[in-house]
Amino acid sequence: NDGQLGMGPLELRPNIPYPTKVVYFDSKVKVKIVKISAGFAHTAAVTADGELYTWGNNRYGQLGLGDYVARRFPSLVTGFIDSRGAEFKVADVKCGLYHCLVQTTAGSIWSFGSNSRGQLGTCKFAPFATDNLDLDCIPEPAQDKEVVYKRNYPKKIDFMKITDYAG
């Protein structure tokens, strides 16, 4: 119902109870998908060239496109650029209920979407009980509207790095 199938306008295909090919990747952008993950009502796919496409519900910015607009077709996610201007290729993606975590080929972890329970790992949350992680940042709640409604681009999780990524 939220476009998570990537098939276009809902009035043409409200539900599809059988396997159907997502032709967008063959007909529009001609890329090979190597990994895919689905959240509650959104989907993410990694291409062989290290690009990330997302589509579906975007109420919490879980598509990583910098806005809160739902997409009925796959859209390219950009913004995997560090403070030095280095651009990263995507190796893997995992989606949760309303968020996504992305691992780059360099081993860095990026996140976007809902952070209501601190699931993004960006230290912009209120810890629940005890937080035994020794982080270089101070967790802080994001309660005011200015912080909550900022454009939701992918954010690098600085304290995590996978060093033994083998593909």
Short mmCIF file of C-alpha atoms in Angstrom, two decimals, residues 1-88:
data_model
loop_
_atom_site.label_atom_id
_atom_site.label_comp_id
_atom_site.label_asym_id
_atom_site.label_seq_id
_atom_site.Cartn_x
_atom_site.Cartn_y
_atom_site.Cartn_z
CA ASN A 1 0.00 0.00 0.00
CA ASP A 2 2.95 2.37 0.44
CA GLY A 3 4.76 1.61 -2.80
CA GLN A 4 7.20 -0.82 -1.16
CA LEU A 5 6.89 -3.16 -4.16
CA GLY A 6 8.32 -0.52 -6.50
CA MET A 7 5.58 -1.14 -9.06
CA GLY A 8 4.25 2.39 -9.53
CA PRO A 9 0.81 3.94 -8.92
CA LEU A 10 -1.26 2.14 -6.30
CA GLU A 11 -4.53 2.49 -8.21
CA LEU A 12 -3.08 0.24 -10.92
CA ARG A 13 -1.70 -2.43 -8.53
CA PRO A 14 -3.01 -2.10 -4.95
CA ASN A 15 -1.88 -5.63 -3.96
CA ILE A 16 0.14 -8.27 -5.81
CA PRO A 17 -0.28 -11.75 -4.25
CA TYR A 18 2.24 -13.51 -6.53
CA PRO A 19 5.94 -12.99 -7.44
CA THR A 20 6.35 -10.10 -9.88
CA LYS A 21 9.57 -8.70 -11.31
CA VAL A 22 10.47 -5.11 -10.39
CA VAL A 23 11.12 -4.00 -13.98
CA TYR A 24 12.38 -0.54 -13.02
CA PHE A 25 15.95 -1.82 -12.74
CA ASP A 26 15.86 -3.44 -16.19
CA SER A 27 13.98 -0.77 -18.10
CA LYS A 28 14.97 2.55 -16.46
CA VAL A 29 18.41 2.40 -14.88
CA LYS A 30 19.73 -0.97 -16.14
CA VAL A 31 21.61 -2.04 -13.02
CA LYS A 32 22.16 -5.41 -11.39
CA ILE A 33 20.79 -5.77 -7.85
CA VAL A 34 23.01 -7.84 -5.54
CA LYS A 35 21.41 -7.25 -2.11
CA ILE A 36 17.95 -6.30 -0.92
CA SER A 37 16.26 -5.61 2.41
CA ALA A 38 12.74 -4.64 3.45
CA GLY A 39 11.39 -2.69 6.41
CA PHE A 40 7.76 -2.37 7.50
CA ALA A 41 6.65 -0.54 4.35
CA HIS A 42 9.88 0.36 2.55
CA THR A 43 12.51 -1.47 0.54
CA ALA A 44 16.22 -0.94 -0.18
CA ALA A 45 18.47 -2.51 -2.82
CA VAL A 46 22.23 -2.43 -3.42
CA THR A 47 23.58 -2.57 -6.97
CA ALA A 48 26.70 -4.35 -8.23
CA ASP A 49 28.25 -0.87 -8.66
CA GLY A 50 27.79 0.02 -4.98
CA GLU A 51 24.75 2.26 -5.34
CA LEU A 52 21.71 2.22 -3.04
CA TYR A 53 18.09 2.53 -4.20
CA THR A 54 15.12 2.87 -1.83
CA TRP A 55 11.35 3.10 -2.26
CA GLY A 56 8.06 2.90 -0.33
CA ASN A 57 6.87 4.67 2.81
CA ASN A 58 9.09 7.55 3.96
CA ARG A 59 7.24 8.98 6.96
CA TYR A 60 10.38 8.93 9.11
CA GLY A 61 12.99 9.56 6.40
CA GLN A 62 13.75 5.83 6.18
CA LEU A 63 14.47 6.14 2.45
CA GLY A 64 17.52 8.35 3.13
CA LEU A 65 16.55 10.80 0.38
CA GLY A 66 16.60 13.96 2.50
CA ASP A 67 12.82 14.35 2.73
CA TYR A 68 9.68 12.60 3.96
CA VAL A 69 7.97 11.93 0.61
CA ALA A 70 6.97 8.34 -0.22
CA ARG A 71 8.30 6.89 -3.48
CA ARG A 72 6.41 4.42 -5.68
CA PHE A 73 9.51 3.66 -7.76
CA PRO A 74 13.14 3.04 -6.69
CA SER A 75 15.14 6.24 -6.07
CA LEU A 76 18.94 6.58 -5.88
CA VAL A 77 20.26 7.49 -2.41
CA THR A 78 23.24 9.87 -2.38
CA GLY A 79 25.12 11.42 0.50
CA PHE A 80 27.60 8.74 1.56
CA ILE A 81 30.34 11.39 1.75
CA ASP A 82 32.54 11.98 4.79
CA SER A 83 33.83 15.31 6.13
CA ARG A 84 36.90 15.11 3.84
CA GLY A 85 34.69 14.75 0.74
CA ALA A 86 35.40 11.04 0.16
CA GLU A 87 32.46 9.24 -1.42
CA PHE A 88 31.70 5.68 -0.33
#
